[in-house]
Each structure stands twice: as structure tokens, then as C-alpha cells.
Amino acid sequence: MRIQLSDHFGYKKLLRYTFPSVIMLIFTSVYGVVDGFFVSNFVGKTAFTAVNFIMPFLMMLGCLGFMFGTGGGALIAKTMGEGRLEQAKRLFSLIVYTSIVCGIALAAMGMIFLRPLAAALGARGWLLEDSVLYGYVILLALPVYILQYEFQCLFAVAEKPGLGLCVTVAAGVVNMILDAVFVAGLRWGITGAAAATALSQCVGGITPLLYFAGPNGSLLRLGGTHFERKALVQTCLNGSSELMSNISMSLVSMLYNVRLLKYAGEDGIAAYGVLMYISLVFQAVFIGYSVGVAPVISYHYGAQNNHELKGLLKKSLVLTSIFAVVMFTASFALSNPLSVIFVGYDEGLLELTAHAFSIFSFSFLFCGYAVFCSSFFTALNDGLVSAAISFLRTLVFEIAAVWLLPLLWGVDGIWVSTVAAEAMAVAVAAFFLKTKEKKYRYG
């Protein structure tokens, strides 16, 4: 039976509706991990370091899709909850068209600033050349990369999360196959890895664009629209937390790379790259759930169903707690086996990576709460509170921790930094939940 945004959601229905979004985000992360696996094992440690060195900059540009997807999705779902479906369709079209234009502009800017930025961050020699080469290829596909992230959110708004999962799986399979062909088979090196990723992003971005452009069975369709400055501003405000979160994580990753070069050399960056790849998979559970449940929250907020809103918050916090324990247990237990997959060919690097992972895994006990609470306020169309949580979590706390803790504990202080930042973010999220409950009537 088809689940609608207007339904009452118990635990079972909530898990059924958000499951495709969770798997979709996990799969997106997994094929990124596969990319890293092929580069590390078939191209070498320097190329693997280069990919991880330049990736934060590329992700910072691509995260615009999350801003449009989450921010626009919240506004569209709220408008649908108010009973204005035609206006929701016009907003949907406006947001998608705007994101395409922004993607083209950012790709052009990225081409100009990529090399100077990599050099300014300390890349030299082959590390610089590999970073720039990988980045140029990925930037060619930046507009569809943005669309891919955007539609991952908007499929749930259109009541088609399962279709979104199918598109993501298809894009992931294409990436994995092309990695095997280009990198392991044809030995195209880092260029082959970048080409495989770029082509898979074309599948993930263009396929849903074609689907929504024609007649379809969803609630939304691309069509005529007109410029609405207020709606775009609201979309950007709603999605500012997701934009801030992703930009902050990218900036912080750059800072981590700089600190690791000082304390552990290129091996430190490679180890951190492994942590980030695997962390993306584990955090995808929290992010996927938050993306999946957000349109439901927005709809019931727009329809003023306060009792349902209260239930959604309570159930989501319970589920987040369960996910947190499972993610921590799995990551701690698998720290060594997962490290072997990426860097088993280098004993010293393997030891460093496994040790770092055993410390880093404690962050999964905390990160899910801040991720959900930030998404919760985005769904309520309160972009400022959502952005505040994300800004403090991913930028202020992270920078303070990664700058200060290594002074006390050396390289171990870098691995502890994320754990400390996530723990502080939970306190901030709890504060905002308490202070805003009367305004939004979920208490």
C-alpha cells in the first residue's frame, strides 16, 4: 500500500517510508568507498592521498544540491500540507532550474581556483598534479552532481522514495563497474577513477531530471514557473544548515589535512581519508533517516497536526538512539578489518588507520542526534536554528577541537576532535529542542 505524507506514522510505517532514503544515502557513500578502494589498491598511496586531499573542495561545491533539496523540499512539502499542490509544483520547477544554473557557474569557478587552492593548502609535486587532475574531471560533472544530491531529497517529497533508491543504486552500480574497467582493467589511474565517478553522477542527476520532466506517477512534475525571490530566499534559509554543515565539514577536512601533514605526514592524510570514506557510510544511516522523515514533518507542520508532530519527534529520537548504539558497536568492532581493505598493503599506515578508527568510532554515539535535530528544524522551515546547530557542530566545535587537542595529545588529539565536537553538539541540539517546543507545539 502506498504511504502518503498525510498518513499517521507509527514506528513500522516510519521505518518503511524512510528506509529507501537510508539505503539511498548508504549506497551513495558505498560507491564513494569503492572509488577509494580502487585508487588506493590499483593506483597507489600518493593518488589515494590526492583524492582525499582535494575531495573536501569538490564536496563543498556539490553540497549546494543538499541545500536546494532539503530547503526546497521543506517548503514544497509545507505548501502541499497547506493544500496548494499547483504552487508546490511551480516551486519544485523553480528550485530545480535554479540549481542547474548555479551548478554551471560553480563548475566554471572551480576550474579557475582549483590549482591555486590545492597549492595554498600545501600540495606539492605529484600530490598537487594528481589532486588537480582528479578535480578537473569531477568539476565537468558538477551540475549533475548537484542535481543528484538534490533529487535524493526531493524524491521523498514526491512520495517516491523507492524510485529515488533505484536511481541511486543504478548510479552506484555504474560507478563500481566503471571503476573496475577504467582503474583495474584499463589502468587509467586517477583519471579513470574520476571519469567513473563523473559518469555515475550523470546517471544520478539526469535520470530523475528526465523522469520529472515528463508525465509521471508522482505528486511533482517539472513545468512552467516564474521567478519568486521570496521562495528562493526561504529555500536557501531552510537549507542553510545542510549547506553550512557540508561546507563546514569540507573546510574542517582541509584543516585536518593541514594538521595531519604537520603531525603525521602524508600517511596521516591517507588514514584520515579512510576514516572519512567509512564515516560517510555510517553517518548515511542518520542522514538518510533525517532526509526521509523531513517531508513528513513539514507536511504535518503545514497541516497543523501538532499531535502527529509530537509523535514524529519522539519516535525519531528513539530510533536515532538505536541507530547510534548499532553504528558505534559495528564501527568499533570492524575498525581493523575495514582498515585492511584500504591500506592493508602498508603495515605502518594500517596500524595508524586502525588505531585512529578505534577512537573515531565513539563519535557515532553522538552525531545522529545533532544531524536529526538540524534536519527537524529545517523541516519546520526554521533555517536559522537548523543552521546554528550545524554551524556549531561542524565548524566551531570541530575547529576548536582539532586546533587545541593535538597540543595536548599529539596526533591522537586529532582523532579525538570529532568525538568531542559531536558530544558538544548534542548539548546544543537539546537546548534548542527545549526552547522551541512551545513555538512549534511539539512538546
XYZ file of C-alpha atoms in Angstrom:
443
model
C 0.000 0.000 0.000
C 1.297 3.444 -0.927
C 2.336 5.584 2.051
C 1.222 9.219 1.883
C 2.629 12.217 3.717
C -0.788 12.807 5.285
C -0.839 9.361 6.984
C -0.411 8.676 10.689
C 3.090 7.283 11.218
C 3.854 4.575 13.747
C 7.311 3.046 14.062
C 6.684 0.472 11.343
C 5.350 2.917 8.776
C 8.054 5.452 9.649
C 10.769 2.886 9.026
C 9.121 1.744 5.789
C 8.915 5.284 4.444
C 12.452 6.326 5.442
C 14.127 3.009 4.566
C 14.663 3.856 0.860
C 16.276 7.180 1.812
C 18.576 5.450 4.311
C 19.646 2.818 1.771
C 19.964 5.506 -0.897
C 22.425 7.540 1.198
C 24.296 4.421 2.288
C 24.643 3.278 -1.306
C 25.840 6.719 -2.403
C 28.510 6.531 0.286
C 29.421 2.941 -0.537
C 30.241 3.643 -4.146
C 32.432 6.520 -2.949
C 34.208 3.982 -0.774
C 34.640 1.669 -3.768
C 36.219 4.574 -5.642
C 38.750 4.971 -2.843
C 39.403 1.238 -2.727
C 40.345 1.055 -6.390
C 42.535 4.157 -6.259
C 44.364 3.002 -3.133
C 44.941 -0.579 -4.260
C 45.497 -0.129 -8.014
C 47.000 3.363 -8.340
C 48.868 3.845 -5.084
C 49.125 5.719 -1.808
C 50.022 9.105 -3.345
C 46.999 9.047 -5.671
C 44.760 7.943 -2.800
C 46.103 10.814 -0.700
C 45.472 13.227 -3.602
C 41.823 12.179 -3.934
C 41.237 12.703 -0.222
C 43.181 15.946 -0.270
C 41.047 17.613 -2.966
C 37.707 15.921 -2.229
C 36.619 18.392 0.518
C 36.734 21.253 -2.008
C 34.680 19.294 -4.551
C 32.124 18.259 -1.928
C 31.855 21.866 -0.783
C 30.655 22.823 -4.263
C 28.371 19.802 -4.682
C 26.629 20.329 -1.341
C 24.595 23.113 -2.942
C 22.346 20.259 -4.032
C 21.601 19.388 -0.410
C 20.679 22.991 0.289
C 18.186 23.078 -2.580
C 16.960 19.562 -1.845
C 16.367 19.892 1.900
C 15.456 23.569 1.947
C 13.265 23.383 -1.123
C 11.790 20.081 -0.015
C 10.703 21.576 3.313
C 8.992 24.498 1.569
C 7.354 22.285 -1.071
C 6.047 19.752 1.480
C 4.739 22.526 3.745
C 2.940 24.067 0.759
C 1.432 20.666 -0.055
C 0.298 20.318 3.561
C -1.500 23.630 3.189
C -3.402 22.176 0.226
C -1.668 24.203 -2.534
C -0.420 21.480 -4.867
C -0.112 23.630 -8.026
C 2.008 26.172 -6.185
C 4.158 23.291 -4.879
C 4.777 22.163 -8.477
C 5.816 25.670 -9.508
C 8.206 25.888 -6.566
C 9.650 22.488 -7.462
C 10.390 23.625 -11.021
C 11.881 26.933 -9.900
C 14.238 25.228 -7.454
C 15.465 22.624 -9.945
C 16.069 25.181 -12.709
C 17.913 27.493 -10.327
C 20.176 24.703 -9.115
C 21.204 23.857 -12.706
C 22.261 27.443 -13.383
C 24.172 27.606 -10.100
C 25.899 24.302 -10.881
C 27.225 25.565 -14.202
C 28.520 28.777 -12.598
C 30.233 26.929 -9.747
C 31.881 24.465 -12.133
C 33.443 27.368 -14.049
C 34.670 28.996 -10.844
C 36.042 25.706 -9.584
C 38.149 25.260 -12.712
C 39.757 28.640 -12.080
C 40.541 28.252 -8.387
C 41.302 24.525 -8.083
C 45.080 24.611 -8.618
C 45.789 27.767 -6.560
C 43.738 26.369 -3.688
C 45.467 22.978 -3.701
C 48.867 24.676 -3.748
C 47.860 27.043 -0.931
C 46.853 24.064 1.219
C 50.346 22.612 0.876
C 50.126 20.185 -2.067
C 53.399 19.853 -3.969
C 54.776 17.665 -6.759
C 52.744 14.603 -7.696
C 50.275 15.256 -4.865
C 49.407 18.618 -6.454
C 49.215 17.280 -10.013
C 47.047 14.286 -9.077
C 44.734 16.466 -6.976
C 44.197 18.939 -9.806
C 43.723 16.226 -12.452
C 41.095 14.406 -10.383
C 39.352 17.668 -9.550
C 39.119 18.910 -13.142
C 37.330 15.755 -14.294
C 34.854 15.836 -11.387
C 34.105 19.528 -11.963
C 32.924 18.767 -15.506
C 30.014 16.847 -13.962
C 29.333 19.300 -11.108
C 25.864 20.434 -12.354
C 24.569 16.832 -12.413
C 26.382 16.114 -9.122
C 24.301 18.904 -7.569
C 21.123 17.529 -9.160
C 21.876 14.043 -7.849
C 22.051 15.258 -4.244
C 19.009 17.468 -4.734
C 16.767 14.731 -6.129
C 17.795 12.341 -3.352
C 15.835 14.667 -1.068
C 13.036 15.597 -3.459
C 12.041 12.012 -4.310
C 10.754 11.637 -0.737
C 8.760 14.871 -1.081
C 7.180 13.483 -4.265
C 6.170 10.348 -2.290
C 8.576 8.288 -4.444
C 11.443 7.349 -2.087
C 11.642 3.865 -3.626
C 12.224 5.295 -7.092
C 14.950 7.519 -5.673
C 16.619 4.432 -4.267
C 16.505 2.702 -7.676
C 18.183 5.681 -9.372
C 20.890 5.818 -6.713
C 21.560 2.084 -6.970
C 21.825 2.379 -10.741
C 24.312 5.250 -10.437
C 26.310 3.301 -7.875
C 26.473 0.161 -9.990
C 27.681 2.227 -12.951
C 30.418 3.744 -10.794
C 31.583 0.391 -9.454
C 31.656 -1.244 -12.882
C 33.494 1.673 -14.474
C 35.997 1.772 -11.588
C 36.793 -1.866 -12.249
C 37.085 -1.262 -16.006
C 38.908 2.088 -16.018
C 41.172 1.674 -12.975
C 41.771 -2.056 -12.525
C 41.342 -3.120 -16.161
C 42.497 -0.348 -18.458
C 44.880 1.136 -15.846
C 43.808 4.725 -16.500
C 44.837 5.613 -12.961
C 43.353 8.561 -11.148
C 41.792 9.883 -14.372
C 39.829 6.648 -14.729
C 38.571 6.882 -11.143
C 37.416 10.456 -11.694
C 35.742 9.560 -15.013
C 33.885 6.653 -13.376
C 32.577 8.950 -10.657
C 31.599 11.717 -13.090
C 29.690 9.339 -15.394
C 27.828 7.776 -12.460
C 26.819 11.267 -11.338
C 25.350 11.819 -14.800
C 23.132 8.787 -14.229
C 22.126 10.004 -10.753
C 21.360 13.551 -11.895
C 19.996 13.279 -15.420
C 17.708 10.248 -14.925
C 15.438 11.925 -12.331
C 15.523 15.136 -14.383
C 14.052 13.218 -17.334
C 11.542 11.456 -15.082
C 10.136 14.659 -13.614
C 10.210 16.439 -16.986
C 7.540 14.135 -18.433
C 4.223 12.668 -17.243
C 4.833 10.582 -14.117
C 3.034 8.998 -11.198
C 4.420 11.303 -8.520
C 2.980 14.442 -6.950
C 5.510 16.681 -8.704
C 6.469 17.492 -12.288
C 8.779 19.986 -13.957
C 6.915 22.606 -15.928
C 6.284 26.296 -16.198
C 7.222 28.596 -13.344
C 8.194 32.169 -12.641
C 10.835 33.828 -10.546
C 9.853 34.066 -6.878
C 12.554 35.788 -4.902
C 10.860 35.176 -1.555
C 10.540 31.435 -2.220
C 14.207 31.123 -3.209
C 15.302 33.071 -0.143
C 13.158 30.799 2.051
C 14.626 27.742 0.326
C 18.164 28.968 0.996
C 17.319 29.790 4.624
C 15.667 26.403 5.137
C 18.605 24.569 3.586
C 21.286 26.802 5.065
C 22.001 24.281 7.810
C 22.695 21.488 5.317
C 24.775 23.887 3.198
C 26.619 25.117 6.280
C 27.109 21.569 7.517
C 28.647 20.374 4.269
C 30.758 23.479 3.686
C 31.940 23.376 7.284
C 32.845 19.699 7.040
C 34.804 20.423 3.883
C 36.638 23.353 5.452
C 37.334 21.331 8.573
C 38.596 18.438 6.445
C 41.037 20.827 4.819
C 42.173 21.932 8.284
C 42.514 18.283 9.343
C 44.715 17.679 6.313
C 46.923 20.641 7.204
C 47.261 19.477 10.832
C 47.881 15.882 9.788
C 50.636 16.941 7.392
C 52.333 18.519 10.397
C 51.816 15.696 12.903
C 51.759 12.543 10.749
C 52.787 13.449 7.171
C 51.040 12.085 4.070
C 50.237 8.841 5.913
C 48.053 10.869 8.265
C 46.029 12.247 5.342
C 45.639 8.754 3.885
C 44.459 7.402 7.260
C 42.013 10.285 7.628
C 40.747 9.555 4.118
C 39.875 6.009 5.158
C 38.008 7.356 8.213
C 36.042 9.760 6.053
C 35.078 7.116 3.496
C 33.798 4.724 6.136
C 32.285 7.507 8.233
C 30.188 8.556 5.231
C 28.643 5.089 5.156
C 27.856 5.011 8.872
C 26.591 8.604 9.017
C 24.429 7.914 5.967
C 22.072 5.994 8.272
C 21.403 9.151 10.309
C 21.347 11.481 7.315
C 19.175 9.140 5.242
C 16.616 8.796 8.026
C 16.554 12.575 8.525
C 16.108 13.191 4.786
C 13.325 10.606 4.610
C 11.330 11.845 7.595
C 11.729 15.588 6.873
C 8.894 15.861 4.278
C 6.547 14.090 6.684
C 7.394 16.583 9.422
C 6.998 19.530 7.037
C 3.635 18.274 5.787
C 2.148 17.833 9.251
C 3.581 21.156 10.379
C 1.890 22.842 7.394
C -1.350 20.994 8.166
C -1.046 21.992 11.879
C -1.261 18.371 13.065
C 0.521 19.042 16.350
C -0.165 15.634 17.882
C 1.387 13.898 14.883
C 4.354 16.271 15.001
C 4.980 15.402 18.646
C 4.840 11.691 17.858
C 7.247 12.034 14.950
C 9.807 13.786 17.160
C 9.561 11.216 19.942
C 9.780 8.223 17.620
C 12.685 9.760 15.702
C 14.730 10.315 18.862
C 14.128 6.709 19.910
C 15.183 5.393 16.508
C 18.246 7.664 16.480
C 19.317 6.217 19.832
C 19.041 2.678 18.480
C 20.976 3.603 15.330
C 23.690 5.249 17.455
C 24.381 2.133 19.517
C 24.404 -0.103 16.433
C 26.711 2.221 14.476
C 29.187 2.564 17.336
C 29.306 -1.169 18.022
C 29.794 -2.031 14.364
C 32.449 0.615 13.696
C 34.473 -0.236 16.800
C 34.399 -3.957 16.099
C 35.258 -3.531 12.410
C 37.950 -0.855 12.758
C 40.801 -3.204 11.858
C 39.115 -5.282 9.088
C 37.832 -2.161 7.324
C 41.265 -0.538 7.512
C 42.830 -3.637 5.945
C 40.575 -3.272 2.890
C 42.053 0.124 2.060
C 45.633 0.133 3.323
C 46.484 -3.486 4.111
C 49.466 -3.226 1.743
C 51.299 -0.819 4.122
C 51.839 -2.107 7.677
C 52.665 1.265 9.212
C 49.730 3.009 7.571
C 47.421 0.142 8.547
C 48.397 0.403 12.205
C 47.860 4.176 12.200
C 44.479 3.868 10.462
C 43.102 1.096 12.688
C 44.159 2.964 15.835
C 42.545 6.185 14.587
C 39.345 4.345 13.681
C 39.026 2.793 17.151
C 38.992 6.315 18.640
C 36.892 7.932 15.929
C 34.130 5.298 16.264
C 32.940 6.869 19.543
C 31.639 9.837 17.541
C 28.770 7.697 16.234
C 27.273 7.635 19.733
C 26.573 11.370 19.407
C 26.413 12.560 15.789
C 22.947 11.223 14.944
C 21.148 13.487 17.404
C 22.575 16.719 16.021
C 22.010 15.534 12.425
C 18.347 14.768 13.113
C 17.664 17.912 15.175
C 19.170 20.137 12.498
C 17.001 18.414 9.875
C 13.972 18.645 12.192
C 14.187 22.446 12.334
C 14.806 22.611 8.585
C 11.563 20.657 8.133
C 9.815 23.214 10.370
C 11.117 25.914 7.999
C 13.289 27.351 10.792
C 16.526 27.582 8.864
C 18.252 29.832 11.402
C 18.064 27.365 14.292
C 18.970 24.494 11.983
C 21.973 26.458 10.680
C 23.062 27.343 14.219
C 23.184 23.660 15.200
C 25.112 22.745 12.055
C 27.440 25.745 12.285
C 28.426 24.968 15.866
C 28.673 21.223 15.269
C 30.630 21.107 12.046
C 32.689 24.293 12.210
C 33.108 25.986 15.599
C 33.428 22.879 17.777
C 35.458 20.945 15.197
C 37.944 23.771 14.574
C 38.406 24.450 18.273
C 38.946 20.753 18.990
C 41.305 19.988 16.091
C 43.380 23.064 16.866
C 43.652 22.587 20.640
C 43.583 18.843 21.348
C 46.684 17.949 19.281
C 48.623 20.329 21.522
C 47.754 18.024 24.419
C 47.804 14.556 22.822
C 49.607 14.928 19.506
C 48.097 13.017 16.575
C 45.640 11.222 18.909
C 44.168 14.636 19.703
C 43.177 14.931 16.035
C 41.238 11.659 16.154
C 39.526 12.686 19.424
C 38.489 16.062 17.977
C 35.425 14.765 16.127
C 34.199 12.865 19.191
C 34.473 15.991 21.364
C 32.741 18.180 18.768
C 29.830 15.752 18.319
C 29.309 15.477 22.095
C 29.108 19.262 22.442
C 26.677 19.437 19.523
C 24.242 17.116 21.319
C 24.005 19.614 24.183
C 23.276 22.441 21.733
C 20.599 20.403 19.933
C 18.899 19.527 23.235
C 18.883 23.212 24.194
C 17.105 24.259 21.005
C 14.595 21.418 21.204
C 13.633 22.547 24.696
C 13.433 26.273 23.981
C 11.406 25.931 20.763
C 8.800 23.354 21.830
C 6.113 25.925 22.698
C 6.545 27.827 19.432
C 6.146 24.737 17.259
C 3.864 22.812 19.668
C 5.706 19.500 19.590
C 6.222 19.346 23.364
